[in-house]
Coordinates of C-alpha atoms and ligand atoms in Angstrom, one line a residue:
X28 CA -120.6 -1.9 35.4
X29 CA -120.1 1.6 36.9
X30 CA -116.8 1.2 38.8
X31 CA -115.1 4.6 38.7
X32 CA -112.4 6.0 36.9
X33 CA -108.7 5.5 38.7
X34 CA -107.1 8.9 39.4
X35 CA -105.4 9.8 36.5
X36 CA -102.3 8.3 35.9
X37 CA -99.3 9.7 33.8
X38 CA -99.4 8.9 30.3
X39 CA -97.7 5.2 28.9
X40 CA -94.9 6.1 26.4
X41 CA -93.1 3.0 25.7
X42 CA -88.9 3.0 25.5
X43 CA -89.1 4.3 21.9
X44 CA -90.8 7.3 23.4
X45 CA -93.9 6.2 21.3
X46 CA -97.3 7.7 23.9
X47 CA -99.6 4.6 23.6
X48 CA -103.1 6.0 23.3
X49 CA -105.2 3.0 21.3
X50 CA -106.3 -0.2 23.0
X51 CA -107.7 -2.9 21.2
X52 CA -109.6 -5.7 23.2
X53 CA -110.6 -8.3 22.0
X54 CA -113.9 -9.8 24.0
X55 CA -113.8 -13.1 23.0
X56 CA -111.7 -15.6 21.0
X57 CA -114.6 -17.7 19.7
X58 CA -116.2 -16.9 15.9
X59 CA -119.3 -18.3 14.0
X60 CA -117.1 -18.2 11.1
X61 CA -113.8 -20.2 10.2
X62 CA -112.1 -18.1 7.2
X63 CA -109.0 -20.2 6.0
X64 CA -106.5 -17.5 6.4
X65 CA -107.4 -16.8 10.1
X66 CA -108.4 -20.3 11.9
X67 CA -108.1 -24.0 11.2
X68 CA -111.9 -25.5 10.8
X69 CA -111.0 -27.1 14.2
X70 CA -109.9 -24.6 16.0
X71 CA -110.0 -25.3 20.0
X72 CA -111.6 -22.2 21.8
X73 CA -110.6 -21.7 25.3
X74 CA -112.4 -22.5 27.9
X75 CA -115.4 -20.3 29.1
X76 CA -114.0 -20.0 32.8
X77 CA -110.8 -18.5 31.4
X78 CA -112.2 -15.5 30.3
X79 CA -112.3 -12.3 31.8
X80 CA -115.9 -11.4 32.5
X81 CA -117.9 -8.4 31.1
X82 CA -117.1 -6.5 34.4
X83 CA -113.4 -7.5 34.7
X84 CA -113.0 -6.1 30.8
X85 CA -115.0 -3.2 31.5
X86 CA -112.6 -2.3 34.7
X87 CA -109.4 -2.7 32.6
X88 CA -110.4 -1.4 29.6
X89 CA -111.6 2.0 32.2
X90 CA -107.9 1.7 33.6
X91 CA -106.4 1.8 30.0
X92 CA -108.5 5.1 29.9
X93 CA -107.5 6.4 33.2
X94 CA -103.6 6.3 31.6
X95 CA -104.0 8.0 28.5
X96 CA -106.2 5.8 26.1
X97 CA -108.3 7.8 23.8
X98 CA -109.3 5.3 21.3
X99 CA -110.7 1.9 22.1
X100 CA -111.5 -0.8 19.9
X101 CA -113.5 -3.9 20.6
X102 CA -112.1 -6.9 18.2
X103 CA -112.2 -10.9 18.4
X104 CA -112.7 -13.5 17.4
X105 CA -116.1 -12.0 16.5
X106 CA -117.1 -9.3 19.5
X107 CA -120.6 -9.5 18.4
X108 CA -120.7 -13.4 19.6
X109 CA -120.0 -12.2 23.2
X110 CA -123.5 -13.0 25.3
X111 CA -124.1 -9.9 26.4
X112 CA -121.7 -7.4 25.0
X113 CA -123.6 -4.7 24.4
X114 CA -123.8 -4.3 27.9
X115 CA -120.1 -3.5 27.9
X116 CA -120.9 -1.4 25.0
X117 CA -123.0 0.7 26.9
X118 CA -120.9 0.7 30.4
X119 CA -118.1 2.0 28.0
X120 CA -119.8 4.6 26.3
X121 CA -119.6 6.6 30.1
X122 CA -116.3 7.4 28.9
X123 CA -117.2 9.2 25.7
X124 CA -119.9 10.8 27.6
X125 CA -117.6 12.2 29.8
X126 CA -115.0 13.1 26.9
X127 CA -112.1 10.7 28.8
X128 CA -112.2 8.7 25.4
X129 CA -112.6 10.4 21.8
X130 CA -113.5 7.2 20.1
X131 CA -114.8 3.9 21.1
X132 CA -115.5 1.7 18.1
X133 CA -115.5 -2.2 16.5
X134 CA -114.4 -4.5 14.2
X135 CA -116.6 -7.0 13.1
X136 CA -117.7 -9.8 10.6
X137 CA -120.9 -8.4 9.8
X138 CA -123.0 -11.2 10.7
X139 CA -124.7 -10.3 13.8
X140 CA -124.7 -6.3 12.7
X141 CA -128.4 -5.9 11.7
X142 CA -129.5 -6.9 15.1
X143 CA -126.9 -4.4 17.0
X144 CA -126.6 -1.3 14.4
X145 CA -129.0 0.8 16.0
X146 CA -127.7 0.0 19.6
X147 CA -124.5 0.5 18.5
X148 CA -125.0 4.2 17.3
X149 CA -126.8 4.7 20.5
X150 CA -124.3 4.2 22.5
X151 CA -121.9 6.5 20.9
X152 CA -120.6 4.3 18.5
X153 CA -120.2 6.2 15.3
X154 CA -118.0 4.2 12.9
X155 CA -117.1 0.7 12.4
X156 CA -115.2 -1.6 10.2
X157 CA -116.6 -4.6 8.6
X158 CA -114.4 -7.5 7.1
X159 CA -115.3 -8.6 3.8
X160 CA -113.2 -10.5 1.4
X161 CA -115.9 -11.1 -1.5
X162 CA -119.0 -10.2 -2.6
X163 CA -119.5 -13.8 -4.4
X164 CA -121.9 -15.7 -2.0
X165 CA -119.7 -19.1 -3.3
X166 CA -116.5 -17.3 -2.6
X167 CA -117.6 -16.1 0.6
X168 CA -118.7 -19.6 2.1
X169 CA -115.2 -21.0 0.4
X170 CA -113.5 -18.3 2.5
X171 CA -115.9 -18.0 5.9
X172 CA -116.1 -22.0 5.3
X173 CA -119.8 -21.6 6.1
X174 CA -120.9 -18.1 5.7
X175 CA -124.1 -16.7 4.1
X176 CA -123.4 -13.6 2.1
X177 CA -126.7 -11.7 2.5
X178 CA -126.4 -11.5 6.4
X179 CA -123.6 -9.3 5.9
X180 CA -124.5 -7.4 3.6
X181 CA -127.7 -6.9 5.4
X182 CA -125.8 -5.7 8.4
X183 CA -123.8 -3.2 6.6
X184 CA -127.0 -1.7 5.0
X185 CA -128.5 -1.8 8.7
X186 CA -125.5 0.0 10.3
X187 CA -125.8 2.7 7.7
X188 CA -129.3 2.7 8.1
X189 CA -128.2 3.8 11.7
X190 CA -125.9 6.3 11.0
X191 CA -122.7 4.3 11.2
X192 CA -120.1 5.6 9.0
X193 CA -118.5 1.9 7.5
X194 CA -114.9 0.5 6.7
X195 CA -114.5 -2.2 4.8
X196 CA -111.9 -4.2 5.4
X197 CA -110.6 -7.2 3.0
X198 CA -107.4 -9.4 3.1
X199 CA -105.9 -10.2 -0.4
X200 CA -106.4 -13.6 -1.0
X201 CA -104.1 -15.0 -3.8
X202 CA -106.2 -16.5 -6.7
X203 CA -109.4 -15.9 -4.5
X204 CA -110.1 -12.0 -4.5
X205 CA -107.3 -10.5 -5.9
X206 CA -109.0 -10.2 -9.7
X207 CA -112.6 -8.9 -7.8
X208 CA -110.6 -5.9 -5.5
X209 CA -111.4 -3.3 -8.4
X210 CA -115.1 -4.1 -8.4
X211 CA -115.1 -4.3 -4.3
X212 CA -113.5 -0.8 -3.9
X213 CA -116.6 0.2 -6.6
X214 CA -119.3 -1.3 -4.7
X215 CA -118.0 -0.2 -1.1
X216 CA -117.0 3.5 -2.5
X217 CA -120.3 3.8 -4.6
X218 CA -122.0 3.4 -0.9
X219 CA -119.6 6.4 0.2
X220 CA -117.2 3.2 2.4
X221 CA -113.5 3.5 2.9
X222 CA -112.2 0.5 1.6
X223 CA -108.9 -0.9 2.9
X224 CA -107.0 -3.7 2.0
X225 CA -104.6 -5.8 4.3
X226 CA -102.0 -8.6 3.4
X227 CA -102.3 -11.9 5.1
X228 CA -100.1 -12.1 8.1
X229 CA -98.5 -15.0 9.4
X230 CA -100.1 -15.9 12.2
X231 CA -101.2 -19.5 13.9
X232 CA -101.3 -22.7 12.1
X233 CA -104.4 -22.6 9.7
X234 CA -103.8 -25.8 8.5
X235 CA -102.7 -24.4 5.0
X236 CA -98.8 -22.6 3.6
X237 CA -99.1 -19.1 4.0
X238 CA -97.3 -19.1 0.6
X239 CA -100.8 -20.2 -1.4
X240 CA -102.4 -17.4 0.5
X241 CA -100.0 -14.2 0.5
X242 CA -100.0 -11.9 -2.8
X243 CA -98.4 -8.3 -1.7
X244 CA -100.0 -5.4 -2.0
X245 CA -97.4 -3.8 -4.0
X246 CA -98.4 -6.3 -6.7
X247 CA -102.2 -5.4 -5.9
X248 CA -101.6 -1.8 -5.9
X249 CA -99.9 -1.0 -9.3
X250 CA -102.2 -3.2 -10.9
X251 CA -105.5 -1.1 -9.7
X252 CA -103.4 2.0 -10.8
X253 CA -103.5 1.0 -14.3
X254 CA -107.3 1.7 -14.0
X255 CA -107.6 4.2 -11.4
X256 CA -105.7 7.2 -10.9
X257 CA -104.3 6.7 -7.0
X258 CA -103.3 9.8 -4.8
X259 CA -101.7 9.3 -1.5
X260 CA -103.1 10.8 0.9
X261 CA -101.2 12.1 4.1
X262 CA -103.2 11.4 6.8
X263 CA -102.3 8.4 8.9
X264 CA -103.8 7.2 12.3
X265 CA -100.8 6.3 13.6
X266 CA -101.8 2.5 12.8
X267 CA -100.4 0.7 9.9
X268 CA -102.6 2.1 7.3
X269 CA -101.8 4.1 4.4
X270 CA -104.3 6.0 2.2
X271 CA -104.8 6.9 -1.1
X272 CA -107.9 8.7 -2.6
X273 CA -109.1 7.4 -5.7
X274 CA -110.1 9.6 -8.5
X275 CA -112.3 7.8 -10.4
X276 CA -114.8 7.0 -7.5
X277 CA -113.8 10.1 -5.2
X278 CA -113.6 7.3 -2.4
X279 CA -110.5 6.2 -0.1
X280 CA -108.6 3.1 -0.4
X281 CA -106.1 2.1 2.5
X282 CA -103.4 -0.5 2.6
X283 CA -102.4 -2.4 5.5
X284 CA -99.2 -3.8 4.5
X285 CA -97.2 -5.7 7.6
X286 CA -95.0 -7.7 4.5
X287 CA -93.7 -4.9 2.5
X288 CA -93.7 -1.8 4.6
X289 CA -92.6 -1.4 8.0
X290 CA -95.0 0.8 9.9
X291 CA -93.6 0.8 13.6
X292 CA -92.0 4.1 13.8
X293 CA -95.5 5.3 14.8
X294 CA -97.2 2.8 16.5
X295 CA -99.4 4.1 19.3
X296 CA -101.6 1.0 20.3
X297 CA -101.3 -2.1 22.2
X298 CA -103.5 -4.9 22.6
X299 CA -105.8 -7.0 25.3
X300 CA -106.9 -10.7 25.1
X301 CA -110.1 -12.2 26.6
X302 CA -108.0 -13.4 29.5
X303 CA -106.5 -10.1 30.1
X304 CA -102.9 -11.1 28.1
X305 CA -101.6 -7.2 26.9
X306 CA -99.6 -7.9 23.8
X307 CA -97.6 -4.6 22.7
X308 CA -97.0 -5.7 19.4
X309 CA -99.0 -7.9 17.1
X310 CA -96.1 -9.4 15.3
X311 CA -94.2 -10.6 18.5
X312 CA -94.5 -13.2 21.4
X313 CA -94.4 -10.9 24.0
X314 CA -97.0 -11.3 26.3
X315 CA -98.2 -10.0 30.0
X316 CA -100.3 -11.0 32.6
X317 CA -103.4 -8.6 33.6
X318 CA -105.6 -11.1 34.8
X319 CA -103.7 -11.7 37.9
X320 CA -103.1 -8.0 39.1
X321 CA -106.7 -7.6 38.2
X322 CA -108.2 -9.8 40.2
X323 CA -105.4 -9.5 43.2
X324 CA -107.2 -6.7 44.5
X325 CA -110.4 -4.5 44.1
X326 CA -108.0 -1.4 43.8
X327 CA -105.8 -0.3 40.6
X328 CA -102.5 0.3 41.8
X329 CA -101.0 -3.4 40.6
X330 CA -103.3 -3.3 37.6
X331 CA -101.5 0.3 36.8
X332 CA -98.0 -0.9 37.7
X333 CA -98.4 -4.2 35.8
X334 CA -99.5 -2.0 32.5
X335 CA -96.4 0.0 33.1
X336 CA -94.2 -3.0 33.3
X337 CA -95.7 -4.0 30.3
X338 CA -95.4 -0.7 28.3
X339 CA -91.7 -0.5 29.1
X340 CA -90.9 -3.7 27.1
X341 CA -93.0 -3.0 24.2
X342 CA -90.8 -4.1 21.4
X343 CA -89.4 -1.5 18.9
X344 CA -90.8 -3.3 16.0
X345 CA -92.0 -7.0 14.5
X346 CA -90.4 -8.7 11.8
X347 CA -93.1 -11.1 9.7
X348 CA -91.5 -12.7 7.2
X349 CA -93.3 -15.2 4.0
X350 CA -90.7 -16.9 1.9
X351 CA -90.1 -20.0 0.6
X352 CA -88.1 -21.1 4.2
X353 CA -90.2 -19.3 6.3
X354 CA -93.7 -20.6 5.4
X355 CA -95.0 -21.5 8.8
X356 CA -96.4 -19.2 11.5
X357 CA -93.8 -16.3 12.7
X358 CA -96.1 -15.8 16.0
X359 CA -97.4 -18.9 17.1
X360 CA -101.0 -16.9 18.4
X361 CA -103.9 -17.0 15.9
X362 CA -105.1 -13.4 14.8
X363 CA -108.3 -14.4 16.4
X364 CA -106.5 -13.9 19.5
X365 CA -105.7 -10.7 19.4
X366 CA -108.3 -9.5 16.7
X367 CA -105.7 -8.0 14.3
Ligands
SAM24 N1 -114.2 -11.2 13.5 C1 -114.0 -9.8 13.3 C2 -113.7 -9.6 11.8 O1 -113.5 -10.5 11.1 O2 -113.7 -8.4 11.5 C3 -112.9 -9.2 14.1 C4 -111.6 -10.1 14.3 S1 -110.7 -10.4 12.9 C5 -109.4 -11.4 13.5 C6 -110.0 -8.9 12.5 C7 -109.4 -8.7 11.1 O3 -108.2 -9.5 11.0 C8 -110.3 -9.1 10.0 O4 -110.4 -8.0 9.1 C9 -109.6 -10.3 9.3 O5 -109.8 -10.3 8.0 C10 -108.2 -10.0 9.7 N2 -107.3 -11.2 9.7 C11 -107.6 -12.4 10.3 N3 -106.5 -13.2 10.1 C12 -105.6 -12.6 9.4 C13 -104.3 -12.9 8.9 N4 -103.7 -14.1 9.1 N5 -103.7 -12.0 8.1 C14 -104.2 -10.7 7.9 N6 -105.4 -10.4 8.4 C15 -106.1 -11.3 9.1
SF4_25 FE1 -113.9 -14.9 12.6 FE2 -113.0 -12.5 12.0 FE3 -111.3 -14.6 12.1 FE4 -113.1 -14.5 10.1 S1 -111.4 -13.1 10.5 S2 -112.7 -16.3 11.4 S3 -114.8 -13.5 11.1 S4 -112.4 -13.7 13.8

């Protein structure tokens, strides 16, 4: 996987004049867990022969760098299940070496993490984020459906172990986390982890209302702040998180929250499927074809004219919307698709 760069090609700003700089691919849509809120315990995978190969990612992911991308994120399903990934890993990490991309990073489920850390940080990796909901080993196979506990947590100690700085990620579950979030920002800020928390989003069927699951993080917020003393924080990575510093444990705590704030205005980042599907916006159905410009030639001029295409329809913003009418999916794709 050593194809070369394209020539440079000018930068992608979208209609909104927004200059697109973060790609998130996600390398596979499969998972060896099920949590409720993300797939149905049945979920059909696609088929194998659908998928772009390692190569074919490599190539358009290189493509994405060649227009302007600086910041490349490999998602799923869980990216750690893909045979051979790290080989991708390691093709990719050419890029940093050659200081075309500033960051190349993943999120991941933790489970496969004490096998990879080390690799990981090899390659250039140097921070990840890793989703946990719980620290309750019950709570955590209620959620994953089947997960054991310790293999995470064993992963997150072996990626520190490597040098990895770690973000935790959790979604706020209604009746399920929402009383343990003060003791999981102590536990992941007592290791020196950012801790952010996201709301559930309304994506796929998952075989369950999204009402029982969605609590905002309004509600979440104010209540920690009767505890801790909250600062926002400025920064912002142009993504949907906002930050706050925490005075009590001197750690960060972010809040992803698609429901009740509207974080658009700055979006920078766009999104690949398996099958080479570029999605500009998470909470919409818009959807273009890669594969096929991929594959039509050896070249990168239709692949580069397809992204274009693409870029100049990405939509000025979503609209996700949980109420009592609008409990069912507001984009039919799960968030295993696209890897959030
Ligand atoms: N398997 C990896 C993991 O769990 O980190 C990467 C893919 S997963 C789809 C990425 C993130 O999306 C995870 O933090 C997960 O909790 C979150 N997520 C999945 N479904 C969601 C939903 N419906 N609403 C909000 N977040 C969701
Ligand atoms: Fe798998 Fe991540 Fe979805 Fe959980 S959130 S089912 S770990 S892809």
């Amino acid at each position: 996987m050593n194809g070369s760069l394209s020539p440079p090609s000018s930068p992608m700003i979208d209609p909104f004049g927004r200059t697109i700089t973060y790609l998130r691919v996600s390398v596979t849509d499969r998972c060896d867990l099920r949590c409720f809120y993300c797939m149905s315990e049945d979920m059909t995978f696609l088929p194998k022969a659908d998928l772009l190969t390692l190569e074919e990612l490599d190539r358009l992911c290189s493509a994405f760098i060649a227009k302007g991308v600086k910041k490349l994120r490999l998602t799923g399903g869980e990216p750690l299940v893909r045979r051979n990934v790290m080989s991708l890993v390691r093709s990719l990490s050419r890029h940093l070496a050659s200081g075309a991309l500033g960051e190349l990073t993943l999120t991941t489920n933790g489970t496969q993490l004490s096998r990879h850390a080390a690799e990981l940080a090899d390659c250039g990796v140097r921070r990840i984020n890793v989703s946990l909901d719980t620290l309750d080993p019950q709570k955590f196979r209620d959620i994953t459906r089947w997960g054991e506990l310790d293999k995470v947590l064993e992963g997150i100690e072996a990626a520190r172990a490597a040098g990895l700085a770690v973000k935790i990620n959790a979604v706020a579950l209604k009746g399920l986390n929402e009383d343990e979030l003060p003791s999981l920002m102590r536990w992941a800020h007592g290791k020196g982890m950012a801790l952010t928390l996201i709301e559930v989003m309304p994506m796929g069927e998952v075989g369950t209302g999204r009402l029982d699951q969605y609590v905002p993080l309004s509600l979440i917020r104010a209540r920690l702040a009767q505890q801790f003393t909250l600062t926002d924080l400025e920064e912002t990575t142009g993504g949907p998180a906002r930050y706050a510093s925490v005075g009590e444990t001197g750690g960060k705590l972010g809040f992803i929250t698609p429901m009740t704030h509207n974080f658009c205005e700055s979006c920078n980042r766009v999104r690949i499927t398996c099958t080479g599907t570029l999605h500009t916006c998470l909470g919409h159905e818009d959807a273009s074809d890669l594969r096929k410009p991929l594959r039509a030639s050896a070249d990168d001029a239709l692949l580069s004219a397809a992204i274009d295409r693409a870029i100049g329809l990405k939509p000025k913003g979503h609209d996700f919307i949980i109420d009592r009418r609008h409990n069912r999916p507001s984009v039919s794709r799960h968030m295993s698709v696209t890897g959030g």
